[in-house]
Amino acid sequence: AVRAPDDGVLVVTGGPGTGKTAVALHRVAYLMYTHRERFSRRGVLVVGPSPVFVDYVSQVLPTLGETSVRLVSLETLVTGTAVTGRDSADVAAVKGSLRMAEVLKKVTRAAGRARVEDVRIVFRGRAITVPGREQATRRSQLERSPRSHNGLQGQARTALVNLVVRAWIRAAGAEDWSDRVKDDLREEAALDLRDDSVFEQALSAFWPVLDRHEVFARLRSGDLRMPSSLLSDDEIGLLTASWRSSDAITAADAVLLDELDELIGEPPAPPEPEDDEPTPDDYGEVTTFADRSYRAARDLSADESHRDYAHVVVDEAQDVSPMQWRALGRRARSGTWTVVGDWAQ
């Protein structure tokens, strides 16, 4: 198992105390030695069931000669989200169900569907109206894209500009203009409307920028309803009671936030100031080998510079929920795996 080829998924099974974890850790050391360049560049992720596991592994791996591995528990898998509570088994089962991926997709879509009204705007000296029904139709077309919600912000802006131009052409009786002239008109509108407060307000309703924490808070509060077609009334009741009884974030909540992060994406970056100069970075940090080893062993969980790890080790795999597997999969879309578990459990 330690020396098995690194070409897919290696599954290591066995009962308690049979040495599965020890084999997995020696395999990490072996693979890091034989594929040093690739693993150092893309990283290795080791995932365990609890912080106790992380403490244990952080002491063992350095003795095997490896300190460049990121260690996390299921509670610390999602960086930037502090787990402050625990779910009961029945609540955790619902939150961890694969159906929650579809629930969150529908919730995200609902969060991005603010009510659109007719937009009255002045373009090229003419007051025109962009009907709300046209906006709703175009938004439905954009929602079919597999890209994240915020990742479509640029396309949404272009779509609304085109609707403004279409309304202007109708009002001006310019339907017979050539396609080239109409394209020039769209380019002109894209520039002219960028600083138009009415247009920007309309864009905020047409395609609002979303934040995963705000969407999750609205879901917890009941402002965004869970689809009854995917969850039973009893399951919805369990989730509602759990979220309303405590503000704590559980390990199952953390991966729901991670799923929302994938669905929503990063907000659009603000334009950079033209006159800003980059800060000089002429001096590197001076450290000792002891500094680096200590930091790697004790603080690896704080670093998630790798989003596509070369290799992932999952210990106690039988305890990983389907939603947690989705979160893990996002961290190694093209990586290889060592999966360790006791199927009898």
mmCIF file of C-alpha atoms in Angstrom:
data_model
loop_
_atom_site.group_PDB
_atom_site.id
_atom_site.type_symbol
_atom_site.label_atom_id
_atom_site.label_comp_id
_atom_site.label_asym_id
_atom_site.label_seq_id
_atom_site.Cartn_x
_atom_site.Cartn_y
_atom_site.Cartn_z
ATOM 1 C CA ALA A 1 0.000 0.000 0.000
ATOM 2 C CA VAL A 2 2.820 2.435 0.833
ATOM 3 C CA ARG A 3 4.521 1.896 -2.543
ATOM 4 C CA ALA A 4 1.402 1.452 -4.675
ATOM 5 C CA PRO A 5 1.329 3.519 -7.901
ATOM 6 C CA ASP A 6 -0.038 7.035 -7.561
ATOM 7 C CA ASP A 7 -2.415 6.866 -10.510
ATOM 8 C CA GLY A 8 -5.931 7.174 -9.133
ATOM 9 C CA VAL A 9 -7.553 6.177 -5.857
ATOM 10 C CA LEU A 10 -5.977 3.734 -3.419
ATOM 11 C CA VAL A 11 -8.414 2.363 -0.810
ATOM 12 C CA VAL A 12 -6.951 1.034 2.448
ATOM 13 C CA THR A 13 -9.425 -0.883 4.618
ATOM 14 C CA GLY A 14 -9.213 -2.691 7.931
ATOM 15 C CA GLY A 15 -10.591 -2.857 11.434
ATOM 16 C CA PRO A 16 -9.594 -0.692 14.425
ATOM 17 C CA GLY A 17 -5.926 -0.893 15.391
ATOM 18 C CA THR A 18 -4.761 -2.603 12.207
ATOM 19 C CA GLY A 19 -2.396 0.237 11.262
ATOM 20 C CA LYS A 20 -4.363 1.907 8.453
ATOM 21 C CA THR A 21 -3.383 5.440 9.488
ATOM 22 C CA ALA A 22 0.284 4.512 9.885
ATOM 23 C CA VAL A 23 0.293 3.031 6.377
ATOM 24 C CA ALA A 24 -1.316 6.195 4.971
ATOM 25 C CA LEU A 25 1.259 8.458 6.634
ATOM 26 C CA HIS A 26 4.177 6.367 5.384
ATOM 27 C CA ARG A 27 2.600 6.500 1.944
ATOM 28 C CA VAL A 28 2.554 10.312 2.114
ATOM 29 C CA ALA A 29 6.248 10.337 2.981
ATOM 30 C CA TYR A 30 7.026 7.858 0.197
ATOM 31 C CA LEU A 31 5.064 9.771 -2.446
ATOM 32 C CA MET A 32 6.591 13.086 -1.373
ATOM 33 C CA TYR A 33 10.034 11.522 -1.801
ATOM 34 C CA THR A 34 9.346 9.963 -5.217
ATOM 35 C CA HIS A 35 7.316 12.878 -6.679
ATOM 36 C CA ARG A 36 8.951 15.755 -4.852
ATOM 37 C CA GLU A 37 8.577 18.426 -7.541
ATOM 38 C CA ARG A 38 4.888 17.831 -8.327
ATOM 39 C CA PHE A 39 3.810 17.381 -4.704
ATOM 40 C CA SER A 40 5.774 20.374 -3.456
ATOM 41 C CA ARG A 41 4.298 22.580 -6.166
ATOM 42 C CA ARG A 42 0.646 21.553 -5.739
ATOM 43 C CA GLY A 43 0.648 20.301 -2.164
ATOM 44 C CA VAL A 44 -0.701 17.316 -0.250
ATOM 45 C CA LEU A 45 -3.824 17.450 1.924
ATOM 46 C CA VAL A 46 -4.326 15.053 4.832
ATOM 47 C CA VAL A 47 -7.844 15.009 6.289
ATOM 48 C CA GLY A 48 -8.781 13.364 9.581
ATOM 49 C CA PRO A 49 -11.945 13.064 11.633
ATOM 50 C CA SER A 50 -10.944 15.311 14.543
ATOM 51 C CA PRO A 51 -8.433 17.880 15.865
ATOM 52 C CA VAL A 52 -6.871 15.046 17.921
ATOM 53 C CA PHE A 53 -5.955 13.336 14.659
ATOM 54 C CA VAL A 54 -4.360 16.545 13.354
ATOM 55 C CA ASP A 55 -2.267 16.920 16.515
ATOM 56 C CA TYR A 56 -1.097 13.319 16.205
ATOM 57 C CA VAL A 57 -0.190 13.566 12.530
ATOM 58 C CA SER A 58 1.557 16.931 12.990
ATOM 59 C CA GLN A 59 4.006 15.139 15.289
ATOM 60 C CA VAL A 60 4.410 12.000 13.158
ATOM 61 C CA LEU A 61 4.963 13.423 9.679
ATOM 62 C CA PRO A 62 8.023 15.537 10.588
ATOM 63 C CA THR A 63 9.672 12.380 11.950
ATOM 64 C CA LEU A 64 9.138 10.838 8.518
ATOM 65 C CA GLY A 65 10.884 13.808 6.934
ATOM 66 C CA GLU A 66 7.792 15.646 5.693
ATOM 67 C CA THR A 67 6.672 19.089 6.824
ATOM 68 C CA SER A 68 5.121 20.435 3.612
ATOM 69 C CA VAL A 69 1.734 18.762 3.998
ATOM 70 C CA ARG A 70 -1.485 20.553 4.971
ATOM 71 C CA LEU A 71 -3.292 18.841 7.860
ATOM 72 C CA VAL A 72 -6.967 19.437 8.598
ATOM 73 C CA SER A 73 -9.841 17.832 10.422
ATOM 74 C CA LEU A 74 -13.357 17.777 9.009
ATOM 75 C CA GLU A 75 -14.033 20.736 11.322
ATOM 76 C CA THR A 76 -11.172 22.829 9.920
ATOM 77 C CA LEU A 77 -11.441 21.783 6.265
ATOM 78 C CA VAL A 78 -13.106 25.055 5.231
ATOM 79 C CA THR A 79 -10.716 27.908 5.989
ATOM 80 C CA GLY A 80 -12.194 31.207 7.110
ATOM 81 C CA THR A 81 -15.129 29.475 8.828
ATOM 82 C CA ALA A 82 -14.813 28.770 12.551
ATOM 83 C CA VAL A 83 -16.793 25.742 13.761
ATOM 84 C CA THR A 84 -18.376 26.665 17.093
ATOM 85 C CA GLY A 85 -21.055 24.016 17.602
ATOM 86 C CA ARG A 86 -22.103 20.418 16.987
ATOM 87 C CA ASP A 87 -25.159 18.924 15.333
ATOM 88 C CA SER A 88 -27.223 16.033 16.585
ATOM 89 C CA ALA A 89 -26.896 12.905 14.444
ATOM 90 C CA ASP A 90 -30.252 13.368 12.697
ATOM 91 C CA VAL A 91 -29.589 17.027 11.857
ATOM 92 C CA ALA A 92 -26.063 16.241 10.625
ATOM 93 C CA ALA A 93 -27.503 13.509 8.380
ATOM 94 C CA VAL A 94 -29.846 16.000 6.672
ATOM 95 C CA LYS A 95 -27.174 18.690 6.294
ATOM 96 C CA GLY A 96 -24.739 16.121 4.921
ATOM 97 C CA SER A 97 -27.203 14.653 2.426
ATOM 98 C CA LEU A 98 -26.340 15.041 -1.244
ATOM 99 C CA ARG A 99 -29.749 16.645 -1.759
ATOM 100 C CA MET A 100 -28.440 19.752 0.003
ATOM 101 C CA ALA A 101 -26.323 20.542 -3.068
ATOM 102 C CA GLU A 102 -29.504 20.974 -5.110
ATOM 103 C CA VAL A 103 -31.201 22.808 -2.229
ATOM 104 C CA LEU A 104 -28.395 25.365 -2.139
ATOM 105 C CA LYS A 105 -28.457 25.755 -5.916
ATOM 106 C CA LYS A 106 -32.156 26.665 -5.780
ATOM 107 C CA VAL A 107 -31.607 28.923 -2.746
ATOM 108 C CA THR A 108 -28.805 30.787 -4.547
ATOM 109 C CA ARG A 109 -31.002 31.287 -7.571
ATOM 110 C CA ALA A 110 -33.792 32.641 -5.375
ATOM 111 C CA ALA A 111 -31.361 35.005 -3.610
ATOM 112 C CA GLY A 112 -30.273 36.430 -6.960
ATOM 113 C CA ARG A 113 -33.812 37.035 -8.155
ATOM 114 C CA ALA A 114 -34.722 40.440 -6.801
ATOM 115 C CA ARG A 115 -37.941 41.833 -8.194
ATOM 116 C CA VAL A 116 -37.300 43.656 -11.475
ATOM 117 C CA GLU A 117 -39.412 46.639 -12.453
ATOM 118 C CA ASP A 118 -39.598 48.629 -15.670
ATOM 119 C CA VAL A 119 -36.448 50.791 -15.886
ATOM 120 C CA ARG A 120 -36.804 54.349 -17.164
ATOM 121 C CA ILE A 121 -33.481 55.748 -18.276
ATOM 122 C CA VAL A 122 -32.099 58.488 -20.540
ATOM 123 C CA PHE A 123 -29.738 57.371 -23.278
ATOM 124 C CA ARG A 124 -28.576 59.522 -26.204
ATOM 125 C CA GLY A 125 -30.921 62.304 -25.103
ATOM 126 C CA ARG A 126 -34.004 60.100 -25.291
ATOM 127 C CA ALA A 127 -36.026 58.821 -22.310
ATOM 128 C CA ILE A 128 -36.692 55.110 -22.823
ATOM 129 C CA THR A 129 -38.189 52.224 -20.842
ATOM 130 C CA VAL A 130 -36.727 48.721 -20.459
ATOM 131 C CA PRO A 131 -39.663 46.437 -19.583
ATOM 132 C CA GLY A 132 -39.332 44.263 -16.511
ATOM 133 C CA ARG A 133 -40.598 41.215 -18.423
ATOM 134 C CA GLU A 134 -37.689 41.506 -20.887
ATOM 135 C CA GLN A 135 -35.252 41.670 -17.980
ATOM 136 C CA ALA A 136 -36.804 38.592 -16.370
ATOM 137 C CA THR A 137 -36.561 36.617 -19.608
ATOM 138 C CA ARG A 138 -32.906 37.539 -20.139
ATOM 139 C CA ARG A 139 -32.086 36.733 -16.511
ATOM 140 C CA SER A 140 -33.614 33.261 -16.877
ATOM 141 C CA GLN A 141 -31.307 32.673 -19.848
ATOM 142 C CA LEU A 142 -28.248 33.717 -17.840
ATOM 143 C CA GLU A 143 -29.234 31.379 -14.997
ATOM 144 C CA ARG A 144 -28.690 28.389 -17.282
ATOM 145 C CA SER A 145 -24.947 29.037 -17.305
ATOM 146 C CA PRO A 146 -22.803 26.626 -15.238
ATOM 147 C CA ARG A 147 -20.631 29.532 -14.054
ATOM 148 C CA SER A 148 -20.907 30.944 -10.532
ATOM 149 C CA HIS A 149 -23.450 33.688 -9.881
ATOM 150 C CA ASN A 150 -20.929 36.484 -9.273
ATOM 151 C CA GLY A 151 -18.808 35.172 -12.124
ATOM 152 C CA LEU A 152 -21.652 36.134 -14.472
ATOM 153 C CA GLN A 153 -21.715 39.763 -13.324
ATOM 154 C CA GLY A 154 -19.929 40.978 -16.462
ATOM 155 C CA GLN A 155 -22.314 39.091 -18.744
ATOM 156 C CA ALA A 156 -25.279 40.433 -16.772
ATOM 157 C CA ARG A 157 -24.031 44.001 -17.265
ATOM 158 C CA THR A 158 -23.660 43.414 -21.006
ATOM 159 C CA ALA A 159 -27.125 41.855 -21.172
ATOM 160 C CA LEU A 160 -28.737 44.868 -19.501
ATOM 161 C CA VAL A 161 -26.809 47.285 -21.756
ATOM 162 C CA ASN A 162 -28.147 45.380 -24.767
ATOM 163 C CA LEU A 163 -31.699 45.660 -23.430
ATOM 164 C CA VAL A 164 -31.236 49.435 -23.086
ATOM 165 C CA VAL A 165 -29.971 49.626 -26.674
ATOM 166 C CA ARG A 166 -32.861 47.496 -27.904
ATOM 167 C CA ALA A 167 -35.354 49.805 -26.179
ATOM 168 C CA TRP A 168 -33.621 52.875 -27.679
ATOM 169 C CA ILE A 169 -33.696 51.386 -31.191
ATOM 170 C CA ARG A 170 -37.418 50.725 -30.860
ATOM 171 C CA ALA A 171 -38.113 54.242 -29.571
ATOM 172 C CA ALA A 172 -35.961 55.848 -32.286
ATOM 173 C CA GLY A 173 -37.427 53.727 -35.084
ATOM 174 C CA ALA A 174 -33.929 52.531 -35.976
ATOM 175 C CA GLU A 175 -34.705 48.843 -36.523
ATOM 176 C CA ASP A 176 -33.405 49.056 -40.122
ATOM 177 C CA TRP A 177 -29.934 50.247 -39.090
ATOM 178 C CA SER A 178 -27.084 47.945 -40.107
ATOM 179 C CA ASP A 179 -25.702 45.370 -37.694
ATOM 180 C CA ARG A 180 -22.363 47.199 -37.644
ATOM 181 C CA VAL A 181 -23.982 50.472 -36.577
ATOM 182 C CA LYS A 182 -25.958 48.644 -33.890
ATOM 183 C CA ASP A 183 -22.733 47.038 -32.602
ATOM 184 C CA ASP A 184 -21.129 50.480 -32.396
ATOM 185 C CA LEU A 185 -24.180 51.689 -30.492
ATOM 186 C CA ARG A 186 -23.796 48.865 -27.963
ATOM 187 C CA GLU A 187 -20.138 49.768 -27.417
ATOM 188 C CA GLU A 188 -21.101 53.402 -26.907
ATOM 189 C CA ALA A 189 -23.823 52.419 -24.434
ATOM 190 C CA ALA A 190 -21.444 50.194 -22.453
ATOM 191 C CA LEU A 191 -19.196 53.207 -21.853
ATOM 192 C CA ASP A 192 -21.905 55.835 -21.336
ATOM 193 C CA LEU A 193 -23.953 53.775 -18.876
ATOM 194 C CA ARG A 194 -21.026 52.720 -16.669
ATOM 195 C CA ASP A 195 -21.332 55.827 -14.488
ATOM 196 C CA ASP A 196 -25.122 56.159 -14.757
ATOM 197 C CA SER A 197 -26.678 55.804 -11.292
ATOM 198 C CA VAL A 198 -30.051 54.702 -12.687
ATOM 199 C CA PHE A 199 -28.394 51.938 -14.721
ATOM 200 C CA GLU A 200 -26.262 50.764 -11.782
ATOM 201 C CA GLN A 201 -29.327 50.591 -9.546
ATOM 202 C CA ALA A 202 -31.176 48.619 -12.207
ATOM 203 C CA LEU A 203 -28.215 46.232 -12.524
ATOM 204 C CA SER A 204 -28.293 45.639 -8.755
ATOM 205 C CA ALA A 205 -31.877 44.411 -9.091
ATOM 206 C CA PHE A 206 -31.307 42.553 -12.363
ATOM 207 C CA TRP A 207 -28.225 40.648 -11.130
ATOM 208 C CA PRO A 208 -27.233 41.498 -7.530
ATOM 209 C CA VAL A 209 -23.773 40.704 -6.201
ATOM 210 C CA LEU A 210 -24.205 37.951 -3.598
ATOM 211 C CA ASP A 211 -22.218 37.062 -0.478
ATOM 212 C CA ARG A 212 -22.211 33.468 0.784
ATOM 213 C CA HIS A 213 -22.508 34.461 4.448
ATOM 214 C CA GLU A 214 -25.473 36.726 3.748
ATOM 215 C CA VAL A 215 -27.230 34.040 1.703
ATOM 216 C CA PHE A 216 -26.608 31.455 4.424
ATOM 217 C CA ALA A 217 -27.895 33.855 7.092
ATOM 218 C CA ARG A 218 -31.072 34.398 5.060
ATOM 219 C CA LEU A 219 -31.491 30.636 4.731
ATOM 220 C CA ARG A 220 -31.070 30.116 8.469
ATOM 221 C CA SER A 221 -33.534 32.887 9.306
ATOM 222 C CA GLY A 222 -36.197 31.540 6.953
ATOM 223 C CA ASP A 223 -36.032 34.537 4.620
ATOM 224 C CA LEU A 224 -35.033 32.086 1.870
ATOM 225 C CA ARG A 225 -37.253 29.019 1.880
ATOM 226 C CA MET A 226 -35.985 25.488 1.410
ATOM 227 C CA PRO A 227 -37.669 23.669 -1.495
ATOM 228 C CA SER A 228 -40.156 21.080 -0.198
ATOM 229 C CA SER A 229 -39.643 19.068 -3.386
ATOM 230 C CA LEU A 230 -36.164 18.066 -2.173
ATOM 231 C CA LEU A 231 -36.611 17.759 1.595
ATOM 232 C CA SER A 232 -39.505 16.361 3.602
ATOM 233 C CA ASP A 233 -41.455 18.528 6.031
ATOM 234 C CA ASP A 234 -39.792 16.685 8.930
ATOM 235 C CA GLU A 235 -36.315 17.352 7.521
ATOM 236 C CA ILE A 236 -37.080 21.022 6.926
ATOM 237 C CA GLY A 237 -38.379 21.192 10.495
ATOM 238 C CA LEU A 238 -35.156 19.656 11.836
ATOM 239 C CA LEU A 239 -32.991 22.179 9.989
ATOM 240 C CA THR A 240 -35.183 25.126 10.925
ATOM 241 C CA ALA A 241 -35.213 24.193 14.617
ATOM 242 C CA SER A 242 -31.457 23.625 14.610
ATOM 243 C CA TRP A 243 -30.607 26.969 13.010
ATOM 244 C CA ARG A 244 -33.056 29.009 15.022
ATOM 245 C CA SER A 245 -32.002 27.520 18.365
ATOM 246 C CA SER A 246 -28.345 28.539 17.993
ATOM 247 C CA ASP A 247 -26.127 30.903 16.036
ATOM 248 C CA ALA A 248 -23.270 28.389 16.167
ATOM 249 C CA ILE A 249 -21.647 27.101 12.974
ATOM 250 C CA THR A 250 -21.189 23.330 12.854
ATOM 251 C CA ALA A 251 -18.873 21.212 10.708
ATOM 252 C CA ALA A 252 -21.863 20.370 8.485
ATOM 253 C CA ASP A 253 -22.696 24.086 8.165
ATOM 254 C CA ALA A 254 -19.106 24.827 7.128
ATOM 255 C CA VAL A 255 -19.318 22.598 4.055
ATOM 256 C CA LEU A 256 -22.698 24.128 3.174
ATOM 257 C CA LEU A 257 -20.927 27.500 3.178
ATOM 258 C CA ASP A 258 -18.200 25.973 1.003
ATOM 259 C CA GLU A 259 -20.854 24.786 -1.449
ATOM 260 C CA LEU A 260 -22.349 28.287 -1.492
ATOM 261 C CA ASP A 261 -18.889 29.697 -2.153
ATOM 262 C CA GLU A 262 -18.677 27.489 -5.245
ATOM 263 C CA LEU A 263 -22.162 28.491 -6.427
ATOM 264 C CA ILE A 264 -21.801 32.214 -5.729
ATOM 265 C CA GLY A 265 -18.121 32.849 -6.454
ATOM 266 C CA GLU A 266 -15.981 35.848 -5.631
ATOM 267 C CA PRO A 267 -17.522 39.333 -5.896
ATOM 268 C CA PRO A 268 -16.294 41.418 -8.841
ATOM 269 C CA ALA A 269 -13.010 43.138 -8.068
ATOM 270 C CA PRO A 270 -13.173 46.950 -7.863
ATOM 271 C CA PRO A 271 -11.231 48.792 -10.561
ATOM 272 C CA GLU A 272 -7.632 49.416 -9.611
ATOM 273 C CA PRO A 273 -6.453 53.035 -9.218
ATOM 274 C CA GLU A 274 -4.364 54.006 -12.223
ATOM 275 C CA ASP A 275 -1.702 55.880 -10.289
ATOM 276 C CA ASP A 276 -1.008 53.224 -7.654
ATOM 277 C CA GLU A 277 2.483 51.795 -7.760
ATOM 278 C CA PRO A 278 3.232 48.276 -6.470
ATOM 279 C CA THR A 279 4.927 48.068 -3.109
ATOM 280 C CA PRO A 280 8.572 47.018 -3.522
ATOM 281 C CA ASP A 281 9.286 43.490 -2.359
ATOM 282 C CA ASP A 282 13.047 43.341 -2.475
ATOM 283 C CA TYR A 283 13.651 41.479 0.762
ATOM 284 C CA GLY A 284 12.598 37.930 1.566
ATOM 285 C CA GLU A 285 11.885 36.617 5.042
ATOM 286 C CA VAL A 286 14.873 35.078 6.798
ATOM 287 C CA THR A 287 13.997 31.854 8.664
ATOM 288 C CA THR A 288 15.756 28.823 10.085
ATOM 289 C CA PHE A 289 14.949 25.176 9.369
ATOM 290 C CA ALA A 290 13.536 24.912 12.892
ATOM 291 C CA ASP A 291 11.228 27.868 12.220
ATOM 292 C CA ARG A 292 9.934 26.278 9.044
ATOM 293 C CA SER A 293 9.457 22.834 10.569
ATOM 294 C CA TYR A 294 7.595 24.182 13.601
ATOM 295 C CA ARG A 295 5.366 26.386 11.487
ATOM 296 C CA ALA A 296 4.633 23.576 9.042
ATOM 297 C CA ALA A 297 3.818 21.088 11.791
ATOM 298 C CA ARG A 298 1.655 23.348 13.957
ATOM 299 C CA ASP A 299 0.107 25.865 11.580
ATOM 300 C CA LEU A 300 -0.516 24.039 8.316
ATOM 301 C CA SER A 301 -4.278 24.243 8.729
ATOM 302 C CA ALA A 302 -4.161 28.024 8.264
ATOM 303 C CA ASP A 303 -2.767 27.782 4.729
ATOM 304 C CA GLU A 304 -4.972 27.061 1.749
ATOM 305 C CA SER A 305 -2.866 28.458 -1.030
ATOM 306 C CA HIS A 306 -3.417 25.164 -2.901
ATOM 307 C CA ARG A 307 -6.944 24.726 -4.222
ATOM 308 C CA ASP A 308 -6.078 21.763 -6.429
ATOM 309 C CA TYR A 309 -3.900 19.441 -4.382
ATOM 310 C CA ALA A 310 -1.713 16.831 -6.037
ATOM 311 C CA HIS A 311 -2.780 14.194 -3.505
ATOM 312 C CA VAL A 312 -5.372 13.870 -0.751
ATOM 313 C CA VAL A 313 -5.408 11.415 2.146
ATOM 314 C CA VAL A 314 -8.760 10.878 3.870
ATOM 315 C CA ASP A 315 -8.711 8.953 7.161
ATOM 316 C CA GLU A 316 -11.836 7.391 8.703
ATOM 317 C CA ALA A 317 -13.568 7.801 5.358
ATOM 318 C CA GLN A 318 -16.727 6.079 6.605
ATOM 319 C CA ASP A 319 -17.464 9.194 8.702
ATOM 320 C CA VAL A 320 -17.360 11.627 5.746
ATOM 321 C CA SER A 321 -20.779 12.846 4.560
ATOM 322 C CA PRO A 322 -21.661 13.255 0.863
ATOM 323 C CA MET A 323 -21.514 17.053 1.183
ATOM 324 C CA GLN A 324 -18.090 16.804 2.829
ATOM 325 C CA TRP A 325 -16.937 14.610 -0.067
ATOM 326 C CA ARG A 326 -18.041 17.355 -2.452
ATOM 327 C CA ALA A 327 -15.974 19.900 -0.503
ATOM 328 C CA LEU A 328 -12.983 17.548 -0.582
ATOM 329 C CA GLY A 329 -13.414 16.961 -4.300
ATOM 330 C CA ARG A 330 -13.201 20.697 -4.983
ATOM 331 C CA ARG A 331 -9.749 20.677 -3.407
ATOM 332 C CA ALA A 332 -8.330 18.000 -5.712
ATOM 333 C CA ARG A 333 -10.147 18.202 -9.026
ATOM 334 C CA SER A 334 -7.224 16.580 -10.825
ATOM 335 C CA GLY A 335 -5.415 15.006 -7.880
ATOM 336 C CA THR A 336 -4.934 11.442 -6.687
ATOM 337 C CA TRP A 337 -6.245 9.940 -3.463
ATOM 338 C CA THR A 338 -5.529 7.574 -0.590
ATOM 339 C CA VAL A 339 -8.791 6.715 1.169
ATOM 340 C CA VAL A 340 -8.590 4.965 4.523
ATOM 341 C CA GLY A 341 -11.607 3.486 6.289
ATOM 342 C CA ASP A 342 -13.319 0.680 8.154
ATOM 343 C CA TRP A 343 -16.320 -0.345 6.053
ATOM 344 C CA ALA A 344 -17.661 -2.493 8.920
ATOM 345 C CA GLN A 345 -18.405 0.750 10.787
#
